[in-house]
Coordinates of C-alpha atoms and ligand atoms in Angstrom, one line a residue:
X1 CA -192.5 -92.2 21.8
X2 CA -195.6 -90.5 23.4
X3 CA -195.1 -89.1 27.3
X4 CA -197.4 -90.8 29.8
X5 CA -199.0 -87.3 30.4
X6 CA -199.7 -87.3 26.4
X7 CA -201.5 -90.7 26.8
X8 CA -203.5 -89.4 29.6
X9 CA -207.6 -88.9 29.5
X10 CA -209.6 -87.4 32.1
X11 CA -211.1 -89.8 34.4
X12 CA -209.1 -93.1 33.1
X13 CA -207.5 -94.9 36.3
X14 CA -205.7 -98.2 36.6
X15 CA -207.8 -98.7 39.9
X16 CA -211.4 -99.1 40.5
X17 CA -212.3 -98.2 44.2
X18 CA -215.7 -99.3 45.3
X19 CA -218.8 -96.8 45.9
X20 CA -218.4 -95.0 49.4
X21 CA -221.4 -95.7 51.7
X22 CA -220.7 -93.0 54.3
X23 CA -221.2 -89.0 53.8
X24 CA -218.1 -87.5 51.7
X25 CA -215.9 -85.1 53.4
X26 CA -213.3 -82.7 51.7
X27 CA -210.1 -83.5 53.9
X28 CA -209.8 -80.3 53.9
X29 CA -212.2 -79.0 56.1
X30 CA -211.0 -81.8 59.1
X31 CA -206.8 -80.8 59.1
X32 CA -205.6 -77.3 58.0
X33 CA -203.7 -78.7 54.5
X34 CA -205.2 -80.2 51.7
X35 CA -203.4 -83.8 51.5
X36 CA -204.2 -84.4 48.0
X37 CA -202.9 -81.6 46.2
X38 CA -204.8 -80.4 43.1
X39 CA -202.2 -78.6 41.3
X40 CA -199.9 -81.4 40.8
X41 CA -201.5 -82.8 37.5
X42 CA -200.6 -86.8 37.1
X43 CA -201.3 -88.6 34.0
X44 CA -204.8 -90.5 34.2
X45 CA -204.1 -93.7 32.3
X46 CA -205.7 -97.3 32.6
X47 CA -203.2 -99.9 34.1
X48 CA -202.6 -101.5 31.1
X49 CA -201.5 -98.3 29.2
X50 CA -199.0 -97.7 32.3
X51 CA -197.5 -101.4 31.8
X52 CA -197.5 -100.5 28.0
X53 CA -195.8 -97.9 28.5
X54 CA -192.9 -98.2 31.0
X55 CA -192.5 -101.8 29.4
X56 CA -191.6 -99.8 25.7
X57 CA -189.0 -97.9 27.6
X58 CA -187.4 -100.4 29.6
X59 CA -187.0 -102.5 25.9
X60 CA -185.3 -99.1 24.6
X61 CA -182.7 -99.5 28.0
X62 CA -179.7 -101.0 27.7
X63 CA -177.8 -103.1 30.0
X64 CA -175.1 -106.3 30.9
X65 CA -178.1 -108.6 30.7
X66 CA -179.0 -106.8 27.1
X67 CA -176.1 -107.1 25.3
X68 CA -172.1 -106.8 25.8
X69 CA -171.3 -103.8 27.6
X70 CA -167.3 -102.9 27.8
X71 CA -167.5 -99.6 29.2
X72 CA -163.7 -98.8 30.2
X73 CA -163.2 -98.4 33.8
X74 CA -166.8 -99.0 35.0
X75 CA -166.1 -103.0 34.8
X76 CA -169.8 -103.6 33.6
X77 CA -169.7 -107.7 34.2
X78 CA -172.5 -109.6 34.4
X79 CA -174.1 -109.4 37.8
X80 CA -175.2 -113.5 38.7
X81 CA -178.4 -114.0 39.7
X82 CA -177.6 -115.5 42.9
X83 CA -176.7 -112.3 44.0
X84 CA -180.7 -110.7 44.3
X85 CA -182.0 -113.8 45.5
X86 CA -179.6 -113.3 48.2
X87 CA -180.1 -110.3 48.8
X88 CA -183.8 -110.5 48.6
X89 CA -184.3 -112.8 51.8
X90 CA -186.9 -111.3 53.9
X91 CA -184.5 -111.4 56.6
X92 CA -182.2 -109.0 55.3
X93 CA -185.3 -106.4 53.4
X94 CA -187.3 -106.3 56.2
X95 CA -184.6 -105.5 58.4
X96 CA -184.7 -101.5 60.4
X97 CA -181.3 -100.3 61.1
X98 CA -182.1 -99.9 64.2
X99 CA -183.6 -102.6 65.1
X100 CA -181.9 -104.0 68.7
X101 CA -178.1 -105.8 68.0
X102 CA -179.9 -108.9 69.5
X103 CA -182.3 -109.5 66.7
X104 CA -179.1 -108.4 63.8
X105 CA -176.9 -110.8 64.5
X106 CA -177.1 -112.5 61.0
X107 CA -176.5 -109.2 59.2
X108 CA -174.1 -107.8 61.5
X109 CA -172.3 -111.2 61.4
X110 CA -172.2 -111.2 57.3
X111 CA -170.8 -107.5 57.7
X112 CA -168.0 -108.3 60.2
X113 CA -167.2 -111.2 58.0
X114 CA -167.2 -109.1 54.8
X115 CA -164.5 -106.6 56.5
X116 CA -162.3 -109.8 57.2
X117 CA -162.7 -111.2 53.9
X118 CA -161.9 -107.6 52.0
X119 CA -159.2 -107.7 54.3
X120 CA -157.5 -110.7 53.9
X121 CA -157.9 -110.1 49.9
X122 CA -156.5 -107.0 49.5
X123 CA -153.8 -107.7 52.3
X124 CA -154.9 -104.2 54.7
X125 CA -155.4 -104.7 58.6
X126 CA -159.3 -103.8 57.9
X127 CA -162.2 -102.4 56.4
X128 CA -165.0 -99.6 56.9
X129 CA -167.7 -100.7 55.1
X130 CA -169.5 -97.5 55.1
X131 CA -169.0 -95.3 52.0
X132 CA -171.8 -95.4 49.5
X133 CA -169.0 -95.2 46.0
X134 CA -166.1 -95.2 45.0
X135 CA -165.7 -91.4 44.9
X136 CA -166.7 -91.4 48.3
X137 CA -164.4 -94.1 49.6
X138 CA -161.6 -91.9 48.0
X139 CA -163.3 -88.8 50.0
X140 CA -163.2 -91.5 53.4
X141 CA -159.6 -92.2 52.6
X142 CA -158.2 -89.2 52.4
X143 CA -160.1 -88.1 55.4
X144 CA -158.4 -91.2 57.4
X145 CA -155.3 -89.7 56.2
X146 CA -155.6 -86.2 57.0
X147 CA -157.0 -87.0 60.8
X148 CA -153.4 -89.3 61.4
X149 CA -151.8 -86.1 60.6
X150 CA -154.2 -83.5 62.8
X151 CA -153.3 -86.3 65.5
X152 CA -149.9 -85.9 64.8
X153 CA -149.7 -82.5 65.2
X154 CA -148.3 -82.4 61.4
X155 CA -149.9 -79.6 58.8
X156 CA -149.7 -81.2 55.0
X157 CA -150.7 -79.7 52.4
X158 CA -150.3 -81.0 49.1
X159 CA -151.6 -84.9 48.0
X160 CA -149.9 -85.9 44.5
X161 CA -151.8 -87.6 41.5
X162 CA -150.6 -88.4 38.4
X163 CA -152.0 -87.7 35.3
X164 CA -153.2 -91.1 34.4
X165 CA -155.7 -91.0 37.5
X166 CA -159.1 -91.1 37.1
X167 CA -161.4 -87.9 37.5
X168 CA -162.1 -88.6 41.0
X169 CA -159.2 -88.8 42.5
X170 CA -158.2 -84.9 42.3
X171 CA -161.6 -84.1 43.2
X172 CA -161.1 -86.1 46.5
X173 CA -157.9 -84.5 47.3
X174 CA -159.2 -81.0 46.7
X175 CA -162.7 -81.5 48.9
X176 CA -160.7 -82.6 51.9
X177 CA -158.5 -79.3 51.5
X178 CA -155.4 -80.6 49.7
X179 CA -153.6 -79.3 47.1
X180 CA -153.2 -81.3 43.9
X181 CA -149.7 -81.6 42.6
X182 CA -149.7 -83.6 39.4
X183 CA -147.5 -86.0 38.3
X184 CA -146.5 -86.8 34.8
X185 CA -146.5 -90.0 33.4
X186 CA -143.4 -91.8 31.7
X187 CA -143.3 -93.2 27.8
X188 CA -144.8 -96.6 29.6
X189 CA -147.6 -95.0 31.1
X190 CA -146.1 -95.6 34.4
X191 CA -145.5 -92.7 37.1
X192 CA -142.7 -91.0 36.1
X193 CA -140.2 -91.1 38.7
X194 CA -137.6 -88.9 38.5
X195 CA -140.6 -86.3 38.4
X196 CA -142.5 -88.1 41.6
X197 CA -138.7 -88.0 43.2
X198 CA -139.0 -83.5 42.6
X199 CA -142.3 -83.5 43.8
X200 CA -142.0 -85.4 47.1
X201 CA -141.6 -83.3 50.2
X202 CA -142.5 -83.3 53.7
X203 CA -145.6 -80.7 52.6
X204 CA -147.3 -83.8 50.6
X205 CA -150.2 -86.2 52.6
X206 CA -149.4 -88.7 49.9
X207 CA -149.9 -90.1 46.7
X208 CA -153.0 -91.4 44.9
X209 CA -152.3 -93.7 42.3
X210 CA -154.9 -95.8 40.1
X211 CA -153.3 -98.9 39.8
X212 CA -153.9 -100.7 37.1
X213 CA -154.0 -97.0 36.2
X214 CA -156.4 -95.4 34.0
X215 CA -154.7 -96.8 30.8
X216 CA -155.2 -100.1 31.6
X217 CA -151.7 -100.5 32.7
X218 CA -149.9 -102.3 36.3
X219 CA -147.4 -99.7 37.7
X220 CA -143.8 -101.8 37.5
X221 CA -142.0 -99.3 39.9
X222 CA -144.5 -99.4 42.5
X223 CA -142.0 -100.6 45.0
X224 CA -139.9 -97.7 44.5
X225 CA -142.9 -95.2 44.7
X226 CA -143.8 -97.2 47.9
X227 CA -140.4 -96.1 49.0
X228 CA -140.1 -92.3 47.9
X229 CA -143.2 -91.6 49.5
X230 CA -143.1 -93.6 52.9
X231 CA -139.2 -91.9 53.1
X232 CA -140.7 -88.7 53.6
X233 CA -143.7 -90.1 55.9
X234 CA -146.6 -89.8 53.3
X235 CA -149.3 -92.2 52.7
X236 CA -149.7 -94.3 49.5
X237 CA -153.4 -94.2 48.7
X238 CA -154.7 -96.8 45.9
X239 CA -157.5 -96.0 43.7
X240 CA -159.0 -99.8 43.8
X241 CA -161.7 -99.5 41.6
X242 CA -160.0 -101.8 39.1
X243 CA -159.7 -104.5 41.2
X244 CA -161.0 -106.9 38.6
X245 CA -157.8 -106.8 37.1
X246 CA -156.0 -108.3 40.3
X247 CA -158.1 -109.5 43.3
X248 CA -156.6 -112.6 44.1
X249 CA -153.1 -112.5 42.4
X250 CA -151.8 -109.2 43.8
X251 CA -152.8 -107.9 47.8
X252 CA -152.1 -104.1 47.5
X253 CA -151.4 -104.3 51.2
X254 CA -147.9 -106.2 50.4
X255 CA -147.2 -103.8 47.4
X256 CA -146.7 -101.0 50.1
X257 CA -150.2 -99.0 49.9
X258 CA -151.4 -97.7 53.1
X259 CA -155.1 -97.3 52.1
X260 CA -157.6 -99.0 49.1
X261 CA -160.9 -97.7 48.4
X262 CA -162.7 -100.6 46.5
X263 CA -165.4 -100.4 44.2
X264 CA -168.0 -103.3 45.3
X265 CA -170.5 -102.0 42.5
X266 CA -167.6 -102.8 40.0
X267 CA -165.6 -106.0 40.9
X268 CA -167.6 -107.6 43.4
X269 CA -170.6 -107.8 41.2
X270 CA -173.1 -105.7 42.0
X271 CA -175.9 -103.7 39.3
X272 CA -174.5 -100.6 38.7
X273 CA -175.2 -97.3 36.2
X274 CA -177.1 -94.3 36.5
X275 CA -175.8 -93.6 39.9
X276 CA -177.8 -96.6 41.4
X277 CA -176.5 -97.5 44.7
X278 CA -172.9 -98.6 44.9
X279 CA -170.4 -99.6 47.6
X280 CA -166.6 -98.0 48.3
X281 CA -165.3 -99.9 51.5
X282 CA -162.6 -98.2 52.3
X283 CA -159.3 -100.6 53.8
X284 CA -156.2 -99.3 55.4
X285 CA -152.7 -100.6 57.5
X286 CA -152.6 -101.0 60.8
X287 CA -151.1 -97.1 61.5
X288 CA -154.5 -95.5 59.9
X289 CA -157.3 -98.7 61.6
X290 CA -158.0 -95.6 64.9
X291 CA -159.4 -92.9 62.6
X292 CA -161.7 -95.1 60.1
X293 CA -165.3 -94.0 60.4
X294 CA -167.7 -95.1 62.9
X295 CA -169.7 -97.5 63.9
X296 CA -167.7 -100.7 63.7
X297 CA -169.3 -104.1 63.7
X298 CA -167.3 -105.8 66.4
X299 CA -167.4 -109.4 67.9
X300 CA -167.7 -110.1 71.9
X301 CA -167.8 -113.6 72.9
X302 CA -169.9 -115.2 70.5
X303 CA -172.0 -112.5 69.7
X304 CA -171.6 -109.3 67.5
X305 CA -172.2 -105.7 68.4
X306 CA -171.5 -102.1 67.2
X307 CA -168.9 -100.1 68.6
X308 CA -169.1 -96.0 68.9
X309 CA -165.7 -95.6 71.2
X310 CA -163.6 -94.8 68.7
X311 CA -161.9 -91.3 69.9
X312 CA -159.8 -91.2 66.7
X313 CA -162.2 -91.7 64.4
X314 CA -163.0 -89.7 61.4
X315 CA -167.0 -90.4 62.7
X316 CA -169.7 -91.3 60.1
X317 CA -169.7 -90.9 56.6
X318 CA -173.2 -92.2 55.5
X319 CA -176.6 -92.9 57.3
X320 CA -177.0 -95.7 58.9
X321 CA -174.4 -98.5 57.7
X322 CA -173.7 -97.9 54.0
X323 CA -175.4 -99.5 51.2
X324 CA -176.4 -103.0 53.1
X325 CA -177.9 -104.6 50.0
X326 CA -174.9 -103.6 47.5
X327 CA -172.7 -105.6 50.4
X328 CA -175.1 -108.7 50.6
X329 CA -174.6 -109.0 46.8
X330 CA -170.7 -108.7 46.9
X331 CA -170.8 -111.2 50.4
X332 CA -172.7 -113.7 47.8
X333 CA -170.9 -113.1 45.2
X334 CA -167.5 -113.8 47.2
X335 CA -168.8 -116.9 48.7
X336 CA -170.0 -118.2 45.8
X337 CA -166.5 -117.9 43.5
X338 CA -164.5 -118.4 46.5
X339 CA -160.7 -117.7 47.1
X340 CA -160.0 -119.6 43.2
X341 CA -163.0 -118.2 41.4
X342 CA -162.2 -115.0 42.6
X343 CA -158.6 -115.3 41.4
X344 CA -159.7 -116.8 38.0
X345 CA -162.0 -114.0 37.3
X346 CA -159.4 -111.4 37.6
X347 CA -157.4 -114.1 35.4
X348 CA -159.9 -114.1 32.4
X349 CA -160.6 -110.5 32.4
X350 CA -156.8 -109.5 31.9
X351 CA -157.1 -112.5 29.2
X352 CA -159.9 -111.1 27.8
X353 CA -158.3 -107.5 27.8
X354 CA -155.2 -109.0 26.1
X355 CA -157.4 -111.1 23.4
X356 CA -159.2 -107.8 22.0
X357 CA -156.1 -105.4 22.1
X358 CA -154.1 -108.1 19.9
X359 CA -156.8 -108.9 17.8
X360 CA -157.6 -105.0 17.2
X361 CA -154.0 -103.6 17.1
X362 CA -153.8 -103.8 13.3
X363 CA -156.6 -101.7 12.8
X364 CA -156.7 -99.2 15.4
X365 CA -153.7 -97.2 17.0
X366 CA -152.6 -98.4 20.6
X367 CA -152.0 -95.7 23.3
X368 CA -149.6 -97.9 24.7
X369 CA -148.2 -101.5 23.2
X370 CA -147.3 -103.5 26.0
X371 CA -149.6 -106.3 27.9
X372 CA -152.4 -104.6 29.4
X373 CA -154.6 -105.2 32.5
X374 CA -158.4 -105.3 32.6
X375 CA -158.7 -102.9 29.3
X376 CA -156.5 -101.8 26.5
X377 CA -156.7 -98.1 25.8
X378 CA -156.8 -97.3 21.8
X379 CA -156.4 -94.0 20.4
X380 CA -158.6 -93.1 16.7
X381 CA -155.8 -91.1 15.5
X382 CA -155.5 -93.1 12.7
X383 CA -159.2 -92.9 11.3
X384 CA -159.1 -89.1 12.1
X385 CA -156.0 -88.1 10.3
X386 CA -156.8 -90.8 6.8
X387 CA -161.0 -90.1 7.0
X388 CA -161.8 -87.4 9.4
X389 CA -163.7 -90.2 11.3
X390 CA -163.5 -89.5 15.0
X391 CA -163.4 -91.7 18.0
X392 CA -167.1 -90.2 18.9
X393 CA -168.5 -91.4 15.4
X394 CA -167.3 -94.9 15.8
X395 CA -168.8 -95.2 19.4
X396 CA -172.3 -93.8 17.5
X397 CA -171.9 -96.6 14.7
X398 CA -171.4 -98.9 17.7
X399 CA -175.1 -98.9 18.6
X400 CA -176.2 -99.6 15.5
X401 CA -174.8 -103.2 15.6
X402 CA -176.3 -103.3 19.1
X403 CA -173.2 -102.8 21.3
X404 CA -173.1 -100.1 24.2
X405 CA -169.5 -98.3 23.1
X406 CA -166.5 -98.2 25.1
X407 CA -165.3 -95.4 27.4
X408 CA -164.4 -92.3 25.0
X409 CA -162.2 -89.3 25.1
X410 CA -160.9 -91.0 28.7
X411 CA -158.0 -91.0 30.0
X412 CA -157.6 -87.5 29.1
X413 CA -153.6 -88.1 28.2
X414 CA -154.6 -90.3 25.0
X415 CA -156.3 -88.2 22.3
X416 CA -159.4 -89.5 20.5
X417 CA -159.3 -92.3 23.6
X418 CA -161.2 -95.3 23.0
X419 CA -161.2 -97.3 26.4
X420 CA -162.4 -101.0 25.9
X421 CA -162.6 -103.2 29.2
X422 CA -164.6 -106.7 28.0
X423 CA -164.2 -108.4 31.7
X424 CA -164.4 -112.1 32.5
X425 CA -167.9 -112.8 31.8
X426 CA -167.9 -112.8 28.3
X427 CA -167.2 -115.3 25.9
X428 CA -164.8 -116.2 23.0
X429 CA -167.6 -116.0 20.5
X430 CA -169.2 -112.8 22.1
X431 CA -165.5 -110.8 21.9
X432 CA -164.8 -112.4 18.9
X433 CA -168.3 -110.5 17.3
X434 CA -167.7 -107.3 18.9
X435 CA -163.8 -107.6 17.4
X436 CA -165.4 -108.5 14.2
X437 CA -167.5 -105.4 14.2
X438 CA -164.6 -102.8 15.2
X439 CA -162.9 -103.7 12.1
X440 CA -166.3 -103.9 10.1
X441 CA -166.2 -99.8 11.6
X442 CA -162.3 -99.6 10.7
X443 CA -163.2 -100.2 7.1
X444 CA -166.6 -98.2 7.0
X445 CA -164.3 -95.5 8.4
X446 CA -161.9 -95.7 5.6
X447 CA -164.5 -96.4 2.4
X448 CA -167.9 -95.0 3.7
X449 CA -166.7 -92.3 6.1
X450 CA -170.3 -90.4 5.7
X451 CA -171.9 -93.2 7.4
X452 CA -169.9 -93.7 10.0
X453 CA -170.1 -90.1 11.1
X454 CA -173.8 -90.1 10.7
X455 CA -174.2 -93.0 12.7
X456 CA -176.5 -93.9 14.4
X457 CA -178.8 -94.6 12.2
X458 CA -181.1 -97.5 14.1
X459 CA -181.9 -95.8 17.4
X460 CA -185.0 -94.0 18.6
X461 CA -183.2 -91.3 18.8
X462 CA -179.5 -90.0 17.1
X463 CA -177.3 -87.5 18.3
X464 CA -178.2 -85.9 21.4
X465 CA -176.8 -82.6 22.8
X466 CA -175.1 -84.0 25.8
X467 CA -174.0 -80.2 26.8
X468 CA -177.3 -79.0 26.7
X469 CA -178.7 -82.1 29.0
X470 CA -176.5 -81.2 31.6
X471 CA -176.6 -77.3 31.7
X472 CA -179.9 -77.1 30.8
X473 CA -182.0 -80.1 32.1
X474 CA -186.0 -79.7 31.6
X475 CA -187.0 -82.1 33.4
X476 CA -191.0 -81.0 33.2
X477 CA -193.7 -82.2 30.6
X478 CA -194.3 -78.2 28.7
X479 CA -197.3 -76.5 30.3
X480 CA -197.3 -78.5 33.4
X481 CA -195.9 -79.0 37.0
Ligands
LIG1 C1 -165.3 -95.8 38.7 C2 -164.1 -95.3 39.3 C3 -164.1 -94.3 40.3 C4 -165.4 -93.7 40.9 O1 -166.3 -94.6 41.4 P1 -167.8 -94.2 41.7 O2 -168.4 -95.4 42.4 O3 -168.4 -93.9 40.4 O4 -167.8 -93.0 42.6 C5 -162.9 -93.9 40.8 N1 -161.8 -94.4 40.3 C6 -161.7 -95.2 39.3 C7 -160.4 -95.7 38.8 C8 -162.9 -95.7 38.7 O5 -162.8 -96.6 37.7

């Protein structure tokens, strides 16, 4: 496809401006810059070339409301449209942040009522709604942590993860100054304990664990990592950015975890991908509430109000309030499935998890065979030892029968990794064709090997150089800018 600077003429505009009737000045010659700048050299093209053209490429996008999407760990579910009509209401788009408390209230009320909510759900004493992702709610998190032990007087310096974590999690350790210890994981792809039991001293902040972890799988012993850690003061930190898999059934809060970071972008329903704006809240127990970030959308009398007098507090970890519109969309999104939808969507994605893992078992290896969570984790072993197939080429040949392929090569502790997480919008029919097509792949793999890895064959464009995109991005049109 043809760049808009290639379908550019000089002199074409999308706008017709009428004939001037008072003398022409050159701008330049009133203020000492030039305000339209000459070198920067924009396409000239006639409006309905532009629509044309960005109406092409947004057909060659894909996304949930495209096609099924059941990217592992990202919990692509399909976003209602409730949500943006919601979140569209002049009241809330035209609102400034700072505009006076007393002309607020509504949003400031839906905020304070979001904390409670996220709070009652995930059983914590509350909620800073601040963080603009997940990563960054871990960051928050482990900030909230280390401040209790500054307080305290106490110098930690270690945080353990275990293996099965997601990528994240060690990075947030290591900004805020920790040093990661990992843990191993046991033939269940649970923590191993025993291990977690060596590694647990008065030197360690705490433990981060991904629960359902990474592989798709509930921790059984979390009780008894609740109590090796707590027994030597340390925090237990949850990764909760696969909350679809519980919210309603389990409240981490009464499992024994001192702080969640949740992803609202991911289980609360909100358009994510491409780093487009997200949401991390960050919840904790009562002992860690003084240092969460400030300001804090309070309620006096009948009326709501934010509060800076918070001498513990970690201060502010994003402009303003945090993504407001990502929360408006999770707010309506809660409201609108209520305390049994809520708990019924995290019922049907497990369901759905379950469904494609048995129905794909015979045909693809299973990291682990036991009843999985939101996602079952396979491993393409099997088509890389009997046709030198690998888990890459069967993600390529995805795309040709229109499906956006599951994680790949994640979690790191399964080789050839194929990650599948169908969540609980989908329907029998639409896992029972993506099933179908899996094992259409299996058998390609086995009897046609050649196509599979040459796959894919049907897209504008085949096998990119996903290095070279992100060490060497050219982001310029050749010749200009
Ligand atoms: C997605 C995810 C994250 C990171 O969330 P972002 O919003 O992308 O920063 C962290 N942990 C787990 C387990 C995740 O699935």
């Amino acid at each position: 496809m043809e760049l808009i600077f290639e379908k550019s003429r000089p002199g074409r505009s999308a706008t017709t401006i009428p004939r001037s009737d008072v003398p022409e000045v050159a701008i330049g010659s009133i203020i000492d810059r030039n305000l339209l700048r000459e070198e920067v050299d924009l396409p000239e093209v006639a409006e309905v070339d532009l629509i044309r053209h960005y109406t092409q490429l947004s057909k060659r996008n894909f996304g949930v409301d495209v096609g099924f999407y059941p990217l592992g760990s990202c919990t692509m579910k399909y976003n209602p449209k409730i949500n943006e009509d919601i979140s569209r209401l002049p009241g809330f788009t035209s609102l400034h942040p700072y505009a006076p408390v007393e002309f607020s209230q509504g949003s400031l009320q839906l905020l304070y009522e979001m904390r409670q909510y996220l709070s009652e759900i995930f059983g914590m004493a509350d909620f800073a709604l601040q963080p603009a992702a997940g990563a960054h709610g871990e960051l928050t998190g482990i900030m909230v942590i280390k401040k209790f032990f500054e307080k305290k007087g106490e110098r930690r310096s270690h945080i353990l993860i275990p293996d099965a974590a997601h990528g994240t999690n060690p990075a947030s350790g290591a900004l805020c100054g920790y040093q990661v210890v990992t843990v191993r994981s046991n033939s269940e792809g649970g923590v191993d304990i025993d291990h977690l039991r060596e590694l647990m001293t008065e030197d360690v902040a705490g433990l981060m664990l991904t629960n359902p972890n990474t592989l798709g799988l509930f921790e059984r012993n979390i009780e008894q990592v609740a109590e090796i850690i707590h027994s030597r003061g340390g925090f237990l930190y949850c990764d909760g950015a696969n909350a679809n898999a519980f919210m309603g059934k389990t409240r981490p809060g009464d499992l024994g975890f001192d702080v969640i970071q949740l992803n609202l972008h991911k289980t609360f329903s909100t358009p994510h991908g491409c780093g487009g704006p997200g949401s991390g809240p960050v919840g904790v127990g009562k002992k860690l509430v003084p240092h969460l970030p400030i300001p804090r959308v309070v309620k006096r009398g009948g009326s709501y109000d934010w509060d800076y007098d918070c001498p513990d507090s970690i201060g502010r970890v994003r402009a303003f309030y945090g993504n407001f519109n990502v929360m408006v969309k999770a707010y309506t999104y809660i409201r609108s499935l209520g305390p049994d939808g809520l708990k019924r969507a995290s019922e049907i994605a497990v369901l759905n998890a379950n469904y494609i893992k048995e129905r794909l078992k015979p045909y693809y290896d299973l990291a682990y065979d036991r009843v999985c969570m939101h996602e079952c984790v396979f491993s393409g072993k099997r088509q890389v030892k009997e046709s030198g197939v690998h888990t890459s080429d069967i993600a390529k040949r995805l795309l040709d029968y229109g499906y956006h392929p599951p994680t790949i090569y994640f979690p790191m502790i399964v080789p050839e990794a194929i990650m599948i997480e169908p969540n609980e919008t989908e329907s029998k029919e639409t896992l029972d064709a993506f099933c179908d097509t899996m094992i259409a792949i299996a058998h390609e793999a086995k009897e046609n090997p050649d196509l599979v890895r040459s796959a894919p064959l049907t897209t504008p464009v085949r096998r990119l150089d996903d290095v070279k995109a992100a060490r060497e991005p050219d982001v310029c049109w050749k010749g200009r800018m």
